[in-house]
Short mmCIF file of C-alpha atoms in Angstrom, two decimals:
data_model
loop_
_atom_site.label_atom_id
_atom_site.label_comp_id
_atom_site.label_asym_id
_atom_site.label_seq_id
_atom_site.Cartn_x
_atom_site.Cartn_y
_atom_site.Cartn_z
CA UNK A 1 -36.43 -34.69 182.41
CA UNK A 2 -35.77 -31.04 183.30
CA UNK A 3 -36.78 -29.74 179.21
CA UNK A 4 -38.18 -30.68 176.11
CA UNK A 5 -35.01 -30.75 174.32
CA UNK A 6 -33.77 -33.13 176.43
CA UNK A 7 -36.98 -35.36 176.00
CA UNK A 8 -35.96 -34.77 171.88
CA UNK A 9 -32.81 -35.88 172.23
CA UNK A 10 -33.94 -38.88 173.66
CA UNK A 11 -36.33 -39.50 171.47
CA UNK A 12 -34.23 -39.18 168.63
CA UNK A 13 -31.34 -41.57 170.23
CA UNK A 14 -34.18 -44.53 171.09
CA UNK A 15 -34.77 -44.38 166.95
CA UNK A 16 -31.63 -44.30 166.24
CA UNK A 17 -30.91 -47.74 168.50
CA UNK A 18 -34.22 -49.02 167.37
CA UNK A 19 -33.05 -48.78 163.78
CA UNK A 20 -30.02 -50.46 164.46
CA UNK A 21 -31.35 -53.08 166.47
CA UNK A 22 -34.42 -54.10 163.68
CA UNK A 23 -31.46 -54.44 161.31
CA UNK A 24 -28.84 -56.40 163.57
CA UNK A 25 -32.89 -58.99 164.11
CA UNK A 26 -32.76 -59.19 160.29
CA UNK A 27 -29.34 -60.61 160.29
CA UNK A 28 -30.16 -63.08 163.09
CA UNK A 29 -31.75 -66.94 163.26
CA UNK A 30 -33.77 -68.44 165.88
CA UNK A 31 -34.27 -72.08 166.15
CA UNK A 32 -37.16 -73.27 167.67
CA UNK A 33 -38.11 -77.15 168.32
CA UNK A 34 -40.76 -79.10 169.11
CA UNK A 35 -41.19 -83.05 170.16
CA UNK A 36 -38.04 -83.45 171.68
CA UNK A 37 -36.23 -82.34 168.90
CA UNK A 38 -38.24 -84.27 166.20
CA UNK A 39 -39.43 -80.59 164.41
CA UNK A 40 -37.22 -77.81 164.19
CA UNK A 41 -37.62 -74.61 162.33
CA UNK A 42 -35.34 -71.79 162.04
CA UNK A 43 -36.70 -68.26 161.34
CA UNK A 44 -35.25 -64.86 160.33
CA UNK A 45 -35.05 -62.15 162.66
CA UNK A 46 -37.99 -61.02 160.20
CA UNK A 47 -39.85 -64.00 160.67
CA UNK A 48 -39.42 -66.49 157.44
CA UNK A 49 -38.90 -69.85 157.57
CA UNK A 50 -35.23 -70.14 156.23
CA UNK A 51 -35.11 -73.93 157.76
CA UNK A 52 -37.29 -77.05 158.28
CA UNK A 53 -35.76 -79.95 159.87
CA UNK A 54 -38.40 -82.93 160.23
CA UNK A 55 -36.97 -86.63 162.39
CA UNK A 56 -38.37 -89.70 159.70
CA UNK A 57 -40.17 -91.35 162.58
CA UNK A 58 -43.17 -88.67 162.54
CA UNK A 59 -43.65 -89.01 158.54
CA UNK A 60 -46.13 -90.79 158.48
CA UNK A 61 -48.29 -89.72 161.12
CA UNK A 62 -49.88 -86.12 159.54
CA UNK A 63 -51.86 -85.05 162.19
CA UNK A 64 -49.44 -85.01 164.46
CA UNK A 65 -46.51 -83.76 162.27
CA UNK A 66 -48.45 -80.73 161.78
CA UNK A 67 -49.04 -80.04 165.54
CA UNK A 68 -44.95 -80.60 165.67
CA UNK A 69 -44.37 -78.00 163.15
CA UNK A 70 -47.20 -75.26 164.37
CA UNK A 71 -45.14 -75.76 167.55
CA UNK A 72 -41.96 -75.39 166.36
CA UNK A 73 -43.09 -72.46 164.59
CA UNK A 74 -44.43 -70.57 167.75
CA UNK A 75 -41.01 -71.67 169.95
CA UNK A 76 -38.81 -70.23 167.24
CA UNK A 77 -41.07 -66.79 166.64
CA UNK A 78 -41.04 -66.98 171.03
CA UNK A 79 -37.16 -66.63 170.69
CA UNK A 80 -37.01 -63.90 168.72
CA UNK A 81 -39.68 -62.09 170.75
CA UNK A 82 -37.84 -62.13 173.65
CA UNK A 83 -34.54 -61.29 172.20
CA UNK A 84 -35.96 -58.23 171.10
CA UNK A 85 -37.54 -57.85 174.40
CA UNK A 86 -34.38 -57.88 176.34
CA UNK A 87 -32.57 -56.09 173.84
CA UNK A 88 -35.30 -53.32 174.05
CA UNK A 89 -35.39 -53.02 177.97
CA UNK A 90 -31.53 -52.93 178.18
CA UNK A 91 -31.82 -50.25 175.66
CA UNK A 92 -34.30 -48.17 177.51
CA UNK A 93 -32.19 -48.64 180.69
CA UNK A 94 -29.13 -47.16 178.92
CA UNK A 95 -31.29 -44.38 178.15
CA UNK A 96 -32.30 -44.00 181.53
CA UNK A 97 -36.16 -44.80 180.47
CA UNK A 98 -38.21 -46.21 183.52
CA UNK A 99 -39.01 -49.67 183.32
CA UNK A 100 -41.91 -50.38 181.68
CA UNK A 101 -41.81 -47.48 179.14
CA UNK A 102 -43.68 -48.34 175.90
CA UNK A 103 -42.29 -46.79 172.93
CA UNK A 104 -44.34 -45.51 170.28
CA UNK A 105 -42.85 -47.29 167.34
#
């Protein structure tokens, strides 16, 4: 970057996208599953539970119901990590940022 205004100006455009990609996550579902499909749960791009989906043939077996749904839980919250992820490096490529580059907020 040949100045500081140019570093600004960056600066200021990688809020601006960040903005605007936090509130196209809180819009957005992520489904995650566990068991083969017995446990799913769907989270907001925020991360709340906005759906619990639970097969009848794991009722009645508690222990391992609640392993399904911790797992569920971290495969859906794993989705929306990444999305942002990806959505965050292609931003910073558009910007010309070098790969890598860990923004401050």
């Amino acid at each position: 970057m040949k100045n500081i205004g140019e570093l600004m100006l960056k600066a200021q455009k990688v809020q601006s996208q960040m903005s605007i990609l936090q509130t196209k996550m809180e819009g957005m579902t992520f489904e995650g599953q566990s068991g083969n499909g017995l446990v799913k749960v769907t989270l907001t791009g925020r991360g709340y539970a906005s759906k619990v989906q639970i097969d009848n043939s794991v009722l009645n077996d508690k222990e391992t119901l609640e392993d399904l749904i911790t797992v569920a839980i971290s495969d859906s919250r794993e989705k929306a990590d990444n999305y942002m992820e990806t959505e965050m490096e292609k931003m910073q490529n558009a910007l010309g940022l070098p790969p890598g580059f860990k923004m401050p907020f």
